[in-house]
Amino acid sequence: MKAKRSTRLVDMTRFLMENPNTVVPLTFFAHRYESAKSSISEDLTILRKTFQESGTGILETIPGAAGGSKFIPSIEKDEAVRFIEELQSFLDDNTRMLPGGYVYMNDLLNRPSILRQIGRLIATMYKNKKIDAVLTVATKGIPVAQSVATLLNVPFIIARHDSRITDGSTISVNYVSGSQRRIEKMVLSKRSLPANSNVLIVDDFLRGGGSAAGLCSLINEFDSKVAGISFVAERDYDGKRKISSDQYTSLFKIDTNSDEIKVSQGNFDWKPFDNFSKKGN
Amino acid sequence: MKAKRSTRLVDMTRFLMENPNTVVPLTFFAHRYESAKSSISEDLTILRKTFQESGTGILETIPGAAGGSKFIPSIEKDEAVRFIEELQSFLDDNTRMLPGGYVYMNDLLNRPSILRQIGRLIATMYKNKKIDAVLTVATKGIPVAQSVATLLNVPFIIARHDSRITDGSTISVNYVSGSQRRIEKMVLSKRSLPANSNVLIVDDFLRGGGSAAGLCSLINEFDSKVAGISFVAERDYDGKRKISSDQYTSLFKIDTNSDEIKVSQGNFDWKPFDNFSKKGN
């Protein structure tokens, strides 16, 4: 379609948002809109500035023959702080207490608008890592994993405690559940992860870290590497976890030792959010 | 921020795509960009035309005091036909055959780009229904449910075969598994679905329809209504299903009776895709 600037701006925004973390050559847009490369270049400058100012993400320019533009979804610090505070006040609610120090979070982790923001936070934290796939274990971690994977535009794979016929051939590992000191099993479909992948582990809740350690050994069995481990929330935990605190990030810490829920910010670092600010530096 | 037209077009596109199926008042944009309502109106006309031409969705204008603009993600027929054909050729692969006539689909239903297109197809089929929530049963249906729910901008809720402590109080139903003729149980967290909700059931695969019938009675127990039932694929099935073919839509039919997989188009109707065409009618 031969397109005017106004049409191009709308359609390019849509296209880049639907295809994040993908290098789109200048010629693709020039051809799509039957426009000169110089006009497309000017359009991209407008997009880059607007994405930056609204804190939506970074529009990176990759130079050279294989170059083009790559949209990297992120969240800027002010919005991230507001969102963390908002979610913290949702979580800080004693009616969420369940027996055994568990916390009810289903109503938050099933809302697309909340999941998108959590995804943007985690994507921003790991934006400098090479990630080929997101891994979680069924069931509660799936929505968060999907949200992160959608923004990174990589597959998300789901390990299970019980293998199903629909998984086909599987590889399994045994691990010690951190919180209950039982031997558990975890399986992953053999075809689901190619060797030499860089894998980000994502889950909803960290207790003893047994599942996360199990996922790490599963990644190892697939001759792949752990690129990071990220949780929505971690619980206060007595004793030694199966993973150490410099291996993972958490958005929230939840203390349920007393009769009240106490929620505070997780162990994540604000540094990745600093590079990217509204001021344009 | 005081914003020029070019900036407004980029930011409005981003905003409407991130907040689908939500009425955004004209005054919201006028205020956000410190611009006259008449300018915003002109911007919206450009967006509406571009979304229509690219087959991204419908930008509806809701008149009156509570009015504004609502972006309804859909997919236009040509793109839908191409996507169905493409996915059909992926599925039509004998290495996907698993024992017992099962079909390996994990590698497709874990890719964000495929899930988005499936979501757009299902959202288009049900675009004239009022839907308050999307319901699925763990595990394989979750990614598809999340994708549909994200486009409809409603919560997605996950029933389970085994209740977990993190669900809190649950309501359970028993149902007869259609394919294996066993009594099964299904539970849903009591807080997860308010009464009088209109619920779209989404799942990956239809065999005997037992799970779908179980989800229907679960919705009934929550004093809510079934707005529709949608599957990615249905298998050829001997015998009477627990749900009838006018109750559900499927994108694909998969025949695994011989040694070869045969994939054809599912039972869905192309009519909802007709109203919305590139030609602008």
PDB file of C-alpha atoms in Angstrom, chain A residues 14-277:
ATOM      1  CA  ARG A  14       1.300  -1.617  15.470  1.00  0.00           C
ATOM      2  CA  PHE A  15       3.799  -3.748  13.561  1.00  0.00           C
ATOM      3  CA  LEU A  16       6.724  -3.163  15.926  1.00  0.00           C
ATOM      4  CA  MET A  17       4.571  -3.777  19.020  1.00  0.00           C
ATOM      5  CA  GLU A  18       3.353  -7.060  17.562  1.00  0.00           C
ATOM      6  CA  ASN A  19       6.899  -8.091  16.591  1.00  0.00           C
ATOM      7  CA  PRO A  20       9.108  -7.082  19.513  1.00  0.00           C
ATOM      8  CA  ASN A  21      12.770  -8.036  19.722  1.00  0.00           C
ATOM      9  CA  THR A  22      12.899  -8.633  15.988  1.00  0.00           C
ATOM     10  CA  VAL A  23      15.166  -6.752  13.601  1.00  0.00           C
ATOM     11  CA  VAL A  24      12.929  -5.206  10.941  1.00  0.00           C
ATOM     12  CA  PRO A  25      14.950  -3.963   7.926  1.00  0.00           C
ATOM     13  CA  LEU A  26      14.357  -0.416   6.682  1.00  0.00           C
ATOM     14  CA  THR A  27      13.642  -1.893   3.256  1.00  0.00           C
ATOM     15  CA  PHE A  28      10.736  -3.928   4.679  1.00  0.00           C
ATOM     16  CA  PHE A  29       8.913  -0.750   5.665  1.00  0.00           C
ATOM     17  CA  ALA A  30      10.015   1.115   2.503  1.00  0.00           C
ATOM     18  CA  HIS A  31       8.534  -1.663   0.415  1.00  0.00           C
ATOM     19  CA  ARG A  32       5.394  -2.068   2.532  1.00  0.00           C
ATOM     20  CA  TYR A  33       4.490   1.605   2.261  1.00  0.00           C
ATOM     21  CA  GLU A  34       6.022   2.292  -1.167  1.00  0.00           C
ATOM     22  CA  SER A  35       7.992   5.085   0.422  1.00  0.00           C
ATOM     23  CA  ALA A  36      11.579   6.317   0.252  1.00  0.00           C
ATOM     24  CA  LYS A  37      14.013   4.964   2.852  1.00  0.00           C
ATOM     25  CA  SER A  38      14.732   8.521   3.959  1.00  0.00           C
ATOM     26  CA  SER A  39      11.036   9.016   4.842  1.00  0.00           C
ATOM     27  CA  ILE A  40      10.974   5.719   6.766  1.00  0.00           C
ATOM     28  CA  SER A  41      14.081   6.847   8.637  1.00  0.00           C
ATOM     29  CA  GLU A  42      12.303  10.033   9.698  1.00  0.00           C
ATOM     30  CA  ASP A  43       9.243   8.000  10.779  1.00  0.00           C
ATOM     31  CA  LEU A  44      11.433   5.760  12.926  1.00  0.00           C
ATOM     32  CA  THR A  45      12.952   8.805  14.622  1.00  0.00           C
ATOM     33  CA  ILE A  46       9.454   9.931  15.615  1.00  0.00           C
ATOM     34  CA  LEU A  47       8.612   6.438  16.911  1.00  0.00           C
ATOM     35  CA  ARG A  48      11.881   6.188  18.836  1.00  0.00           C
ATOM     36  CA  LYS A  49      11.301   9.518  20.557  1.00  0.00           C
ATOM     37  CA  THR A  50       7.647   8.764  21.374  1.00  0.00           C
ATOM     38  CA  PHE A  51       8.391   5.271  22.741  1.00  0.00           C
ATOM     39  CA  GLN A  52      11.155   6.786  24.873  1.00  0.00           C
ATOM     40  CA  GLU A  53       8.999   9.629  26.189  1.00  0.00           C
ATOM     41  CA  SER A  54       6.068   7.384  27.039  1.00  0.00           C
ATOM     42  CA  GLY A  55       8.377   4.801  28.624  1.00  0.00           C
ATOM     43  CA  THR A  56       7.105   2.057  26.316  1.00  0.00           C
ATOM     44  CA  GLY A  57      10.458   0.740  25.236  1.00  0.00           C
ATOM     45  CA  ILE A  58      13.602   1.262  23.253  1.00  0.00           C
ATOM     46  CA  LEU A  59      13.675   1.379  19.470  1.00  0.00           C
ATOM     47  CA  GLU A  60      17.180   0.253  18.703  1.00  0.00           C
ATOM     48  CA  THR A  61      18.896   0.948  15.389  1.00  0.00           C
ATOM     49  CA  ILE A  62      21.065  -1.915  14.177  1.00  0.00           C
ATOM     50  CA  PRO A  63      23.511  -0.656  11.551  1.00  0.00           C
ATOM     51  CA  GLY A  64      24.899  -2.567   8.581  1.00  0.00           C
ATOM     52  CA  ALA A  65      23.589  -4.813   5.818  1.00  0.00           C
ATOM     53  CA  ALA A  66      21.660  -7.071   8.222  1.00  0.00           C
ATOM     54  CA  GLY A  67      20.510  -4.050  10.182  1.00  0.00           C
ATOM     55  CA  GLY A  68      17.207  -2.378  10.819  1.00  0.00           C
ATOM     56  CA  SER A  69      15.067  -1.406  13.783  1.00  0.00           C
ATOM     57  CA  LYS A  70      14.362  -3.508  16.849  1.00  0.00           C
ATOM     58  CA  PHE A  71      11.685  -2.640  19.399  1.00  0.00           C
ATOM     59  CA  ILE A  72      12.675  -3.709  22.922  1.00  0.00           C
ATOM     60  CA  PRO A  73       9.678  -3.443  25.278  1.00  0.00           C
ATOM     61  CA  SER A  74      10.614  -2.105  28.705  1.00  0.00           C
ATOM     62  CA  ILE A  75       9.134  -0.007  31.459  1.00  0.00           C
ATOM     63  CA  GLU A  76      10.562   3.250  32.714  1.00  0.00           C
ATOM     64  CA  LYS A  77      11.377   3.742  36.359  1.00  0.00           C
ATOM     65  CA  ASP A  78       8.528   6.073  37.421  1.00  0.00           C
ATOM     66  CA  GLU A  79       5.866   3.798  35.973  1.00  0.00           C
ATOM     67  CA  ALA A  80       7.617   0.731  37.424  1.00  0.00           C
ATOM     68  CA  VAL A  81       7.688   2.298  40.899  1.00  0.00           C
ATOM     69  CA  ARG A  82       3.977   3.197  40.676  1.00  0.00           C
ATOM     70  CA  PHE A  83       3.063  -0.303  39.522  1.00  0.00           C
ATOM     71  CA  ILE A  84       5.124  -2.019  42.244  1.00  0.00           C
ATOM     72  CA  GLU A  85       3.426   0.184  44.859  1.00  0.00           C
ATOM     73  CA  GLU A  86      -0.024  -0.526  43.447  1.00  0.00           C
ATOM     74  CA  LEU A  87       0.477  -4.300  43.336  1.00  0.00           C
ATOM     75  CA  GLN A  88       2.027  -4.209  46.801  1.00  0.00           C
ATOM     76  CA  SER A  89      -1.128  -2.605  48.181  1.00  0.00           C
ATOM     77  CA  PHE A  90      -3.257  -5.279  46.452  1.00  0.00           C
ATOM     78  CA  LEU A  91      -1.122  -8.046  47.998  1.00  0.00           C
ATOM     79  CA  ASP A  92      -1.012  -6.441  51.435  1.00  0.00           C
ATOM     80  CA  ASP A  93      -4.422  -7.825  52.360  1.00  0.00           C
ATOM     81  CA  ASN A  94      -4.932 -10.325  55.154  1.00  0.00           C
ATOM     82  CA  THR A  95      -7.839 -12.019  53.380  1.00  0.00           C
ATOM     83  CA  ARG A  96      -5.168 -13.418  51.032  1.00  0.00           C
ATOM     84  CA  MET A  97      -3.724 -15.578  53.824  1.00  0.00           C
ATOM     85  CA  LEU A  98      -4.163 -19.284  53.208  1.00  0.00           C
ATOM     86  CA  PRO A  99      -3.333 -22.142  55.602  1.00  0.00           C
ATOM     87  CA  GLY A 100       0.396 -22.975  55.766  1.00  0.00           C
ATOM     88  CA  GLY A 101       1.562 -19.448  54.990  1.00  0.00           C
ATOM     89  CA  TYR A 102       0.422 -19.566  51.373  1.00  0.00           C
ATOM     90  CA  VAL A 103      -0.881 -16.431  49.699  1.00  0.00           C
ATOM     91  CA  TYR A 104      -3.807 -16.169  47.292  1.00  0.00           C
ATOM     92  CA  MET A 105      -2.641 -14.383  44.147  1.00  0.00           C
ATOM     93  CA  ASN A 106      -4.807 -16.009  41.429  1.00  0.00           C
ATOM     94  CA  ASP A 107      -7.023 -12.950  41.046  1.00  0.00           C
ATOM     95  CA  LEU A 108      -3.990 -10.805  40.181  1.00  0.00           C
ATOM     96  CA  LEU A 109      -2.089 -13.275  38.012  1.00  0.00           C
ATOM     97  CA  ASN A 110      -5.117 -13.830  35.778  1.00  0.00           C
ATOM     98  CA  ARG A 111      -5.574 -10.225  34.706  1.00  0.00           C
ATOM     99  CA  PRO A 112      -3.962  -9.406  31.362  1.00  0.00           C
ATOM    100  CA  SER A 113      -3.229  -5.780  32.334  1.00  0.00           C
ATOM    101  CA  ILE A 114      -1.314  -6.834  35.477  1.00  0.00           C
ATOM    102  CA  LEU A 115       0.489  -9.647  33.660  1.00  0.00           C
ATOM    103  CA  ARG A 116       1.637  -7.255  30.943  1.00  0.00           C
ATOM    104  CA  GLN A 117       3.174  -4.911  33.534  1.00  0.00           C
ATOM    105  CA  ILE A 118       4.871  -7.795  35.373  1.00  0.00           C
ATOM    106  CA  GLY A 119       6.178  -8.975  31.993  1.00  0.00           C
ATOM    107  CA  ARG A 120       7.550  -5.510  31.200  1.00  0.00           C
ATOM    108  CA  LEU A 121       9.313  -5.375  34.587  1.00  0.00           C
ATOM    109  CA  ILE A 122      10.960  -8.776  34.148  1.00  0.00           C
ATOM    110  CA  ALA A 123      11.836  -8.058  30.497  1.00  0.00           C
ATOM    111  CA  THR A 124      13.522  -4.811  31.584  1.00  0.00           C
ATOM    112  CA  MET A 125      15.558  -6.598  34.285  1.00  0.00           C
ATOM    113  CA  TYR A 126      16.927  -9.091  31.761  1.00  0.00           C
ATOM    114  CA  LYS A 127      17.117  -6.820  28.728  1.00  0.00           C
ATOM    115  CA  ASN A 128      20.902  -7.168  28.424  1.00  0.00           C
ATOM    116  CA  LYS A 129      20.840 -10.984  28.523  1.00  0.00           C
ATOM    117  CA  LYS A 130      20.538 -13.178  25.472  1.00  0.00           C
ATOM    118  CA  ILE A 131      17.386 -15.242  26.014  1.00  0.00           C
ATOM    119  CA  ASP A 132      16.184 -17.952  23.621  1.00  0.00           C
ATOM    120  CA  ALA A 133      13.337 -19.397  25.689  1.00  0.00           C
ATOM    121  CA  VAL A 134      11.381 -18.908  28.909  1.00  0.00           C
ATOM    122  CA  LEU A 135      10.875 -21.962  31.128  1.00  0.00           C
ATOM    123  CA  THR A 136       8.363 -22.510  33.913  1.00  0.00           C
ATOM    124  CA  VAL A 137       6.751 -25.421  35.718  1.00  0.00           C
ATOM    125  CA  ALA A 138       2.994 -26.045  35.556  1.00  0.00           C
ATOM    126  CA  THR A 139       0.644 -24.475  36.594  1.00  0.00           C
ATOM    127  CA  LYS A 140       0.813 -21.168  38.402  1.00  0.00           C
ATOM    128  CA  GLY A 141       3.921 -19.867  36.639  1.00  0.00           C
ATOM    129  CA  ILE A 142       2.509 -20.268  33.123  1.00  0.00           C
ATOM    130  CA  PRO A 143       0.704 -16.902  32.800  1.00  0.00           C
ATOM    131  CA  VAL A 144       3.772 -14.970  33.959  1.00  0.00           C
ATOM    132  CA  ALA A 145       6.067 -16.999  31.688  1.00  0.00           C
ATOM    133  CA  GLN A 146       3.768 -16.378  28.727  1.00  0.00           C
ATOM    134  CA  SER A 147       3.662 -12.656  29.408  1.00  0.00           C
ATOM    135  CA  VAL A 148       7.469 -12.385  29.565  1.00  0.00           C
ATOM    136  CA  ALA A 149       7.911 -14.622  26.499  1.00  0.00           C
ATOM    137  CA  THR A 150       5.440 -12.529  24.497  1.00  0.00           C
ATOM    138  CA  LEU A 151       7.471  -9.361  25.115  1.00  0.00           C
ATOM    139  CA  LEU A 152      10.785 -11.142  24.423  1.00  0.00           C
ATOM    140  CA  ASN A 153       9.182 -12.876  21.427  1.00  0.00           C
ATOM    141  CA  VAL A 154      10.639 -16.291  22.303  1.00  0.00           C
ATOM    142  CA  PRO A 155       8.907 -19.642  22.984  1.00  0.00           C
ATOM    143  CA  PHE A 156       7.888 -20.488  26.527  1.00  0.00           C
ATOM    144  CA  ILE A 157       8.154 -24.070  27.655  1.00  0.00           C
ATOM    145  CA  ILE A 158       6.349 -25.788  30.448  1.00  0.00           C
ATOM    146  CA  ALA A 159       7.845 -28.518  32.627  1.00  0.00           C
ATOM    147  CA  ARG A 160       5.426 -30.735  34.555  1.00  0.00           C
ATOM    148  CA  HIS A 161       5.409 -32.827  37.690  1.00  0.00           C
ATOM    149  CA  ASP A 162       3.513 -35.601  35.919  1.00  0.00           C
ATOM    150  CA  SER A 163       4.217 -36.435  32.297  1.00  0.00           C
ATOM    151  CA  ARG A 164       1.286 -36.516  29.898  1.00  0.00           C
ATOM    152  CA  ILE A 165       0.915 -38.494  26.749  1.00  0.00           C
ATOM    153  CA  THR A 166       0.652 -35.254  24.764  1.00  0.00           C
ATOM    154  CA  ASP A 167       4.230 -34.363  25.721  1.00  0.00           C
ATOM    155  CA  GLY A 168       5.635 -37.190  23.608  1.00  0.00           C
ATOM    156  CA  SER A 169       9.074 -38.409  24.752  1.00  0.00           C
ATOM    157  CA  THR A 170      10.301 -36.596  27.836  1.00  0.00           C
ATOM    158  CA  ILE A 171      13.459 -36.067  29.854  1.00  0.00           C
ATOM    159  CA  SER A 172      13.005 -36.141  33.605  1.00  0.00           C
ATOM    160  CA  VAL A 173      15.011 -35.088  36.634  1.00  0.00           C
ATOM    161  CA  ASN A 174      14.545 -35.734  40.324  1.00  0.00           C
ATOM    162  CA  TYR A 175      14.994 -32.968  42.836  1.00  0.00           C
ATOM    163  CA  VAL A 176      14.527 -32.349  46.542  1.00  0.00           C
ATOM    164  CA  SER A 177      11.605 -30.105  47.305  1.00  0.00           C
ATOM    165  CA  GLY A 178      13.123 -27.306  49.375  1.00  0.00           C
ATOM    166  CA  SER A 179      10.152 -26.691  51.604  1.00  0.00           C
ATOM    167  CA  GLN A 180       8.848 -30.194  52.127  1.00  0.00           C
ATOM    168  CA  ARG A 181      12.062 -32.218  51.880  1.00  0.00           C
ATOM    169  CA  ARG A 182      10.545 -34.773  49.563  1.00  0.00           C
ATOM    170  CA  ILE A 183      12.012 -36.236  46.394  1.00  0.00           C
ATOM    171  CA  GLU A 184      10.024 -34.915  43.451  1.00  0.00           C
ATOM    172  CA  LYS A 185      10.172 -35.469  39.725  1.00  0.00           C
ATOM    173  CA  MET A 186       9.952 -32.978  36.893  1.00  0.00           C
ATOM    174  CA  VAL A 187       9.620 -33.752  33.192  1.00  0.00           C
ATOM    175  CA  LEU A 188      10.009 -31.768  30.004  1.00  0.00           C
ATOM    176  CA  SER A 189       9.087 -32.773  26.480  1.00  0.00           C
ATOM    177  CA  LYS A 190      12.244 -33.830  24.641  1.00  0.00           C
ATOM    178  CA  ARG A 191      11.440 -31.790  21.550  1.00  0.00           C
ATOM    179  CA  SER A 192      10.683 -28.612  23.435  1.00  0.00           C
ATOM    180  CA  LEU A 193      14.162 -27.153  23.919  1.00  0.00           C
ATOM    181  CA  PRO A 194      17.049 -27.225  21.401  1.00  0.00           C
ATOM    182  CA  ALA A 195      20.583 -27.693  22.796  1.00  0.00           C
ATOM    183  CA  ASN A 196      22.659 -24.573  23.550  1.00  0.00           C
ATOM    184  CA  SER A 197      19.639 -22.436  24.426  1.00  0.00           C
ATOM    185  CA  ASN A 198      19.839 -19.576  26.915  1.00  0.00           C
ATOM    186  CA  VAL A 199      16.873 -20.043  29.203  1.00  0.00           C
ATOM    187  CA  LEU A 200      15.157 -17.628  31.572  1.00  0.00           C
ATOM    188  CA  ILE A 201      13.295 -19.422  34.390  1.00  0.00           C
ATOM    189  CA  VAL A 202      10.105 -17.665  35.495  1.00  0.00           C
ATOM    190  CA  ASP A 203       7.751 -18.676  38.307  1.00  0.00           C
ATOM    191  CA  ASP A 204       5.129 -17.089  40.504  1.00  0.00           C
ATOM    192  CA  PHE A 205       6.358 -17.920  43.978  1.00  0.00           C
ATOM    193  CA  LEU A 206       9.655 -18.859  45.642  1.00  0.00           C
ATOM    194  CA  ARG A 207       9.623 -20.915  48.816  1.00  0.00           C
ATOM    195  CA  GLY A 208      12.499 -23.334  49.305  1.00  0.00           C
ATOM    196  CA  GLY A 209      13.778 -23.046  45.749  1.00  0.00           C
ATOM    197  CA  GLY A 210      13.462 -26.780  45.067  1.00  0.00           C
ATOM    198  CA  SER A 211      11.459 -26.353  41.867  1.00  0.00           C
ATOM    199  CA  ALA A 212      13.858 -23.699  40.587  1.00  0.00           C
ATOM    200  CA  ALA A 213      16.836 -25.981  41.287  1.00  0.00           C
ATOM    201  CA  GLY A 214      14.950 -28.775  39.498  1.00  0.00           C
ATOM    202  CA  LEU A 215      14.385 -26.524  36.481  1.00  0.00           C
ATOM    203  CA  CYS A 216      18.110 -25.646  36.476  1.00  0.00           C
ATOM    204  CA  SER A 217      19.112 -29.316  36.325  1.00  0.00           C
ATOM    205  CA  LEU A 218      16.515 -29.887  33.604  1.00  0.00           C
ATOM    206  CA  ILE A 219      18.120 -27.076  31.558  1.00  0.00           C
ATOM    207  CA  ASN A 220      21.458 -28.774  32.156  1.00  0.00           C
ATOM    208  CA  GLU A 221      20.077 -32.084  30.843  1.00  0.00           C
ATOM    209  CA  PHE A 222      19.130 -30.261  27.633  1.00  0.00           C
ATOM    210  CA  ASP A 223      22.739 -28.989  27.262  1.00  0.00           C
ATOM    211  CA  SER A 224      21.503 -25.448  27.707  1.00  0.00           C
ATOM    212  CA  LYS A 225      22.289 -22.540  30.019  1.00  0.00           C
ATOM    213  CA  VAL A 226      20.350 -20.708  32.724  1.00  0.00           C
ATOM    214  CA  ALA A 227      20.169 -17.028  31.706  1.00  0.00           C
ATOM    215  CA  GLY A 228      18.368 -16.015  34.893  1.00  0.00           C
ATOM    216  CA  ILE A 229      15.643 -16.911  37.394  1.00  0.00           C
ATOM    217  CA  SER A 230      12.781 -14.548  38.168  1.00  0.00           C
ATOM    218  CA  PHE A 231       9.861 -14.781  40.607  1.00  0.00           C
ATOM    219  CA  VAL A 232       6.866 -12.558  41.161  1.00  0.00           C
ATOM    220  CA  ALA A 233       7.106 -13.080  44.918  1.00  0.00           C
ATOM    221  CA  GLU A 234       9.334 -14.804  47.447  1.00  0.00           C
ATOM    222  CA  ARG A 235       8.292 -15.876  50.896  1.00  0.00           C
ATOM    223  CA  ASP A 236      10.303 -15.392  54.046  1.00  0.00           C
ATOM    224  CA  TYR A 237      12.138 -18.691  54.452  1.00  0.00           C
ATOM    225  CA  ASP A 238      13.849 -20.312  57.418  1.00  0.00           C
ATOM    226  CA  GLY A 239      16.822 -22.398  56.409  1.00  0.00           C
ATOM    227  CA  LYS A 240      19.000 -22.690  53.364  1.00  0.00           C
ATOM    228  CA  ARG A 241      17.366 -22.375  49.967  1.00  0.00           C
ATOM    229  CA  LYS A 242      18.275 -24.585  47.018  1.00  0.00           C
ATOM    230  CA  ILE A 243      19.240 -21.465  45.043  1.00  0.00           C
ATOM    231  CA  SER A 244      21.170 -18.474  46.334  1.00  0.00           C
ATOM    232  CA  SER A 245      19.847 -14.925  46.344  1.00  0.00           C
ATOM    233  CA  ASP A 246      22.333 -13.682  43.716  1.00  0.00           C
ATOM    234  CA  GLN A 247      20.929 -16.230  41.259  1.00  0.00           C
ATOM    235  CA  TYR A 248      17.393 -14.878  41.158  1.00  0.00           C
ATOM    236  CA  THR A 249      15.286 -11.731  41.178  1.00  0.00           C
ATOM    237  CA  SER A 250      11.945 -11.286  42.964  1.00  0.00           C
ATOM    238  CA  LEU A 251       9.487  -8.402  42.665  1.00  0.00           C
ATOM    239  CA  PHE A 252       8.071  -8.808  46.169  1.00  0.00           C
ATOM    240  CA  LYS A 253       8.942 -10.286  49.534  1.00  0.00           C
ATOM    241  CA  ILE A 254       6.001 -11.596  51.501  1.00  0.00           C
ATOM    242  CA  ASP A 255       6.244 -12.282  55.206  1.00  0.00           C
ATOM    243  CA  THR A 256       3.450 -14.472  56.588  1.00  0.00           C
ATOM    244  CA  ASN A 257       5.045 -15.507  59.872  1.00  0.00           C
ATOM    245  CA  SER A 258       2.703 -13.468  62.003  1.00  0.00           C
ATOM    246  CA  ASP A 259      -1.065 -13.417  61.507  1.00  0.00           C
ATOM    247  CA  GLU A 260      -0.659 -10.561  59.087  1.00  0.00           C
ATOM    248  CA  ILE A 261       0.702 -10.404  55.589  1.00  0.00           C
ATOM    249  CA  LYS A 262       3.647  -8.024  55.262  1.00  0.00           C
ATOM    250  CA  VAL A 263       4.687  -7.183  51.721  1.00  0.00           C
ATOM    251  CA  SER A 264       7.894  -5.394  50.783  1.00  0.00           C
ATOM    252  CA  GLN A 265       9.915  -4.895  47.613  1.00  0.00           C
ATOM    253  CA  GLY A 266      11.769  -7.952  46.349  1.00  0.00           C
ATOM    254  CA  ASN A 267      15.511  -8.318  45.890  1.00  0.00           C
ATOM    255  CA  PHE A 268      15.660  -6.875  42.350  1.00  0.00           C
ATOM    256  CA  ASP A 269      17.998  -4.095  41.371  1.00  0.00           C
ATOM    257  CA  TRP A 270      16.661  -0.794  40.009  1.00  0.00           C
ATOM    258  CA  LYS A 271      19.783  -0.285  37.885  1.00  0.00           C
ATOM    259  CA  PRO A 272      18.374  -1.732  34.606  1.00  0.00           C
ATOM    260  CA  PHE A 273      15.557   0.829  34.887  1.00  0.00           C
ATOM    261  CA  ASP A 274      17.948   3.771  35.169  1.00  0.00           C
ATOM    262  CA  ASN A 275      19.438   3.581  31.670  1.00  0.00           C
ATOM    263  CA  PHE A 276      16.025   4.222  30.330  1.00  0.00           C
ATOM    264  CA  SER A 277      14.341   7.373  31.552  1.00  0.00           C
TER     265      SER A 277
END
